[in-house]
CSV table of C-alpha atoms in Angstrom, one decimal:
chain,number,residue,atom,x,y,z
A,49,UNK,CA,103.4,103.8,122.7
A,50,UNK,CA,102.0,102.8,126.1
A,51,UNK,CA,101.6,99.1,126.9
A,52,UNK,CA,99.1,97.8,129.4
A,53,UNK,CA,99.7,94.6,131.4
A,54,UNK,CA,96.9,92.9,133.3
A,55,UNK,CA,97.2,90.2,136.0
A,56,UNK,CA,96.2,87.6,136.5
A,57,UNK,CA,95.3,86.2,133.1
A,58,UNK,CA,92.5,84.3,134.7
A,59,UNK,CA,91.1,83.5,138.1
A,60,UNK,CA,88.5,81.2,139.6
A,61,UNK,CA,86.2,82.5,142.3
A,62,UNK,CA,83.0,81.8,144.1
A,63,UNK,CA,79.8,83.8,144.4
A,64,UNK,CA,80.2,86.2,147.2
A,65,UNK,CA,84.0,86.4,146.9
A,66,UNK,CA,86.0,89.6,146.6
A,67,UNK,CA,88.1,89.7,143.5
A,68,UNK,CA,90.9,92.1,142.5
A,69,UNK,CA,92.4,92.5,139.1
A,70,UNK,CA,95.5,94.6,138.5
A,71,UNK,CA,96.6,96.7,135.5
A,72,UNK,CA,100.0,98.3,135.0
A,73,UNK,CA,100.9,100.9,132.4
A,74,UNK,CA,104.4,101.1,130.9
A,75,UNK,CA,104.5,104.8,131.8
A,76,UNK,CA,102.5,107.1,133.9
A,77,UNK,CA,99.0,107.7,132.6
A,78,UNK,CA,97.7,109.8,135.5
A,79,UNK,CA,94.1,108.6,136.1
A,80,UNK,CA,93.3,108.0,132.5
A,81,UNK,CA,92.4,104.4,132.9
A,82,UNK,CA,89.1,102.7,132.0
A,83,UNK,CA,87.7,99.2,132.8
A,84,UNK,CA,85.4,97.2,130.6
A,85,UNK,CA,83.5,94.0,131.1
A,86,UNK,CA,82.9,91.6,128.2
A,87,UNK,CA,80.7,88.5,128.1
A,88,UNK,CA,81.0,85.9,125.4
A,89,UNK,CA,79.6,87.0,122.1
A,90,UNK,CA,78.9,90.5,123.3
A,91,UNK,CA,80.5,93.9,123.0
A,92,UNK,CA,82.6,95.2,125.9
A,93,UNK,CA,80.7,97.3,128.4
A,94,UNK,CA,82.2,100.4,130.2
A,95,UNK,CA,82.4,99.8,133.9
A,96,UNK,CA,84.7,102.5,135.2
A,97,UNK,CA,86.4,105.6,133.8
A,98,UNK,CA,89.0,108.0,135.1
A,99,UNK,CA,90.3,105.1,137.2
A,100,UNK,CA,87.6,105.2,139.8
A,101,UNK,CA,84.4,106.7,138.5
A,102,UNK,CA,81.5,104.2,138.1
A,103,UNK,CA,79.6,104.5,134.8
A,104,UNK,CA,75.9,105.1,135.3
A,105,UNK,CA,74.0,101.9,136.0
A,106,UNK,CA,77.0,99.9,137.1
A,107,UNK,CA,76.5,98.2,140.5
A,108,UNK,CA,78.4,99.6,143.4
A,109,UNK,CA,80.2,96.3,144.1
A,110,UNK,CA,82.6,97.4,141.3
A,111,UNK,CA,85.3,99.8,142.3
A,112,UNK,CA,88.5,101.1,140.8
A,113,UNK,CA,91.6,102.7,142.2
A,114,UNK,CA,95.1,103.8,141.3
A,115,UNK,CA,97.0,106.5,139.5
A,116,UNK,CA,100.3,106.8,137.6
A,117,UNK,CA,101.2,103.3,136.5
A,118,UNK,CA,99.3,100.9,138.8
A,119,UNK,CA,95.6,100.4,138.9
A,120,UNK,CA,93.1,97.9,140.4
A,121,UNK,CA,89.6,96.8,139.7
A,122,UNK,CA,87.8,95.2,142.7
A,123,UNK,CA,84.6,93.3,142.6
A,124,UNK,CA,83.1,92.9,146.1
A,125,UNK,CA,80.5,90.2,146.7
A,126,UNK,CA,80.9,88.5,143.3
A,127,UNK,CA,77.6,87.8,141.6
A,128,UNK,CA,76.8,85.1,139.0
A,129,UNK,CA,76.4,87.8,136.3
A,130,UNK,CA,80.0,89.0,137.0
A,131,UNK,CA,81.6,86.0,135.5
A,132,UNK,CA,83.2,87.6,132.4
A,133,UNK,CA,86.4,88.9,131.0
A,134,UNK,CA,87.6,92.3,132.1
A,135,UNK,CA,89.9,94.7,130.2
A,136,UNK,CA,91.7,97.8,131.2
A,137,UNK,CA,92.4,100.6,128.6
A,138,UNK,CA,94.5,103.7,128.8
A,139,UNK,CA,93.1,106.9,127.5
A,140,UNK,CA,96.1,109.1,128.2
A,141,UNK,CA,97.4,109.1,124.7
A,142,UNK,CA,97.0,107.6,121.2
A,143,UNK,CA,97.3,104.9,120.2
A,144,UNK,CA,94.9,103.7,122.8
A,145,UNK,CA,95.9,100.3,124.3
A,146,UNK,CA,94.0,97.6,126.1
A,147,UNK,CA,95.3,95.1,128.6
A,148,UNK,CA,95.2,91.5,127.5
A,149,UNK,CA,92.1,90.7,129.7
A,150,UNK,CA,91.4,88.8,132.8
A,151,UNK,CA,88.8,86.0,132.7
A,152,UNK,CA,86.9,85.6,135.9
A,153,UNK,CA,85.5,82.0,136.1
A,154,UNK,CA,83.3,80.1,138.5
A,155,UNK,CA,85.1,78.0,141.0
B,91,UNK,CA,70.1,107.0,123.3
B,92,UNK,CA,72.8,106.8,120.7
B,93,UNK,CA,73.2,103.3,119.1
B,94,UNK,CA,75.9,102.1,116.8
B,95,UNK,CA,75.6,99.3,114.2
B,96,UNK,CA,78.5,97.8,112.2
B,97,UNK,CA,77.8,96.4,108.7
B,98,UNK,CA,79.8,95.0,105.8
B,99,UNK,CA,80.9,91.8,104.1
B,100,UNK,CA,81.6,88.9,106.4
B,101,UNK,CA,84.1,87.4,104.0
B,102,UNK,CA,87.0,89.1,102.3
B,103,UNK,CA,89.6,87.5,100.1
B,104,UNK,CA,93.3,87.8,100.9
B,105,UNK,CA,95.0,90.9,99.5
B,106,UNK,CA,91.7,92.7,99.0
B,107,UNK,CA,90.2,95.5,101.0
B,108,UNK,CA,88.0,95.1,104.1
B,109,UNK,CA,85.2,97.8,104.2
B,110,UNK,CA,82.9,98.3,107.1
B,111,UNK,CA,80.3,101.0,108.0
B,112,UNK,CA,79.3,102.1,111.4
B,113,UNK,CA,75.8,103.6,111.4
B,114,UNK,CA,74.8,106.0,114.1
B,115,UNK,CA,71.2,106.3,115.3
B,116,UNK,CA,69.2,107.8,118.1
B,117,UNK,CA,71.5,110.8,118.3
B,118,UNK,CA,74.7,112.1,116.9
B,119,UNK,CA,78.4,111.8,117.7
B,120,UNK,CA,79.3,115.1,116.1
B,121,UNK,CA,81.4,116.2,119.1
B,122,UNK,CA,83.0,112.8,119.7
B,123,UNK,CA,85.0,110.1,117.9
B,124,UNK,CA,84.0,106.9,116.2
B,125,UNK,CA,86.6,104.4,117.2
B,126,UNK,CA,87.2,101.0,115.7
B,127,UNK,CA,88.4,98.1,117.7
B,128,UNK,CA,88.9,94.5,116.7
B,129,UNK,CA,89.1,91.2,118.5
B,130,UNK,CA,90.4,87.9,117.0
B,131,UNK,CA,88.5,84.8,118.2
B,132,UNK,CA,89.5,84.0,121.8
B,133,UNK,CA,91.9,87.0,122.0
B,134,UNK,CA,92.1,90.5,123.3
B,135,UNK,CA,91.0,93.9,122.0
B,136,UNK,CA,93.1,95.8,119.5
B,137,UNK,CA,92.5,99.5,118.9
B,138,UNK,CA,92.5,100.3,115.2
B,139,UNK,CA,91.9,104.0,115.3
B,140,UNK,CA,89.4,106.8,115.6
B,141,UNK,CA,87.7,109.4,113.4
B,142,UNK,CA,85.7,112.4,114.3
B,143,UNK,CA,82.8,114.0,112.5
B,144,UNK,CA,85.1,117.0,111.9
B,145,UNK,CA,87.7,114.9,110.2
B,146,UNK,CA,90.3,114.4,113.0
B,147,UNK,CA,91.9,111.0,113.1
B,148,UNK,CA,94.3,108.9,115.0
B,149,UNK,CA,95.5,105.4,113.8
B,150,UNK,CA,97.3,102.6,115.4
B,151,UNK,CA,100.9,102.7,114.0
B,152,UNK,CA,100.8,99.0,113.5
B,153,UNK,CA,98.0,99.3,111.0
B,154,UNK,CA,98.4,102.9,109.8
B,155,UNK,CA,99.7,102.2,106.4
B,156,UNK,CA,96.7,100.0,105.6
B,157,UNK,CA,93.8,101.9,107.3
B,158,UNK,CA,91.5,104.7,106.1
B,159,UNK,CA,88.6,106.1,108.0
B,160,UNK,CA,86.0,108.6,107.0
B,161,UNK,CA,82.5,109.9,107.6
B,162,UNK,CA,79.7,110.7,105.2
B,163,UNK,CA,78.3,114.1,104.7
B,164,UNK,CA,75.3,113.4,107.0
B,165,UNK,CA,77.7,112.5,109.8
B,166,UNK,CA,75.7,109.4,110.5
B,167,UNK,CA,77.9,106.8,108.8
B,168,UNK,CA,81.5,106.2,109.6
B,169,UNK,CA,83.6,103.9,107.6
B,170,UNK,CA,86.7,101.8,108.0
B,171,UNK,CA,88.8,100.5,105.1
B,172,UNK,CA,91.7,98.1,105.7
B,173,UNK,CA,93.6,97.1,102.6
B,174,UNK,CA,95.9,94.2,101.7
B,175,UNK,CA,94.2,91.9,104.3
B,176,UNK,CA,95.6,88.6,105.4
B,177,UNK,CA,94.2,85.8,107.6
B,178,UNK,CA,95.6,87.7,110.5
B,179,UNK,CA,93.0,90.4,110.0
B,180,UNK,CA,90.2,87.9,110.7
B,181,UNK,CA,88.4,89.2,113.7
B,182,UNK,CA,85.2,90.7,115.2
B,183,UNK,CA,85.2,94.4,114.4
B,184,UNK,CA,83.5,96.8,116.7
B,185,UNK,CA,82.8,100.5,116.4
B,186,UNK,CA,82.4,102.5,119.6
B,187,UNK,CA,81.8,106.1,120.5
B,188,UNK,CA,84.6,107.7,122.4
B,189,UNK,CA,83.5,110.7,124.4
B,190,UNK,CA,85.5,113.2,126.5
B,191,UNK,CA,84.4,114.3,130.0
B,192,UNK,CA,86.7,116.5,132.1
B,193,UNK,CA,89.7,115.7,129.8
B,194,UNK,CA,89.2,112.0,130.1
B,195,UNK,CA,88.2,109.9,127.1
B,196,UNK,CA,86.3,106.6,127.2
B,197,UNK,CA,84.3,104.3,125.0
B,198,UNK,CA,80.8,104.5,126.3
B,199,UNK,CA,78.6,103.1,123.5
B,200,UNK,CA,79.5,100.1,121.4
B,201,UNK,CA,78.1,98.4,118.4
B,202,UNK,CA,77.4,94.6,118.6
B,203,UNK,CA,80.4,93.9,116.4
B,204,UNK,CA,80.6,92.1,113.0
B,205,UNK,CA,82.8,89.1,112.2
B,206,UNK,CA,85.0,89.5,109.2
B,207,UNK,CA,86.8,86.4,107.9
B,208,UNK,CA,89.7,86.7,105.5
B,209,UNK,CA,89.8,83.6,103.3
B,210,UNK,CA,89.9,82.6,99.6
């Protein structure tokens, strides 16, 4: 089974900052990596699929990159509504696996 | 616009069976999968498995011996059964549509989730 490891576990940032979250797979998953945003008490929301493709309606300040085992999610110009927890997920094989999440908090 | 809604008992006794339904409205997921994911309070997401309208399934090996998924004949209600539950199965349970585009799969529509507590 493929394991996903995210870092950092949490981070503090200010509005307007650029934030980068990393996700590493235990084996190559090509570009089959998705990113989700979750706010307290809500279901996760798809942000990016295929490592770098923005889901419809997601602001362009979100971007994703990477392939193989190493991936990044970048949020440019952090906005108040971006404070949330972010999860990566591999869709290369089953069982699907999520990273443990990265909580982005207000500094 | 497809919408999903989980329903089922919010309290289950230890050793009994957890049963949830995911109702599909506003469209169909006939060519996709209904996936189940759970999240204990304050923790991460755990993939339980997925089931298609045609009967294909994949389960998490860690839960496989206790999980059963199915779909009704109308293909609008997917179900999850988890037997022999313990307190460790207490979580918010989500259903989500997993679709495929150009060989890549992703969870694009989620239900709101339902809290299931295992307690006597």
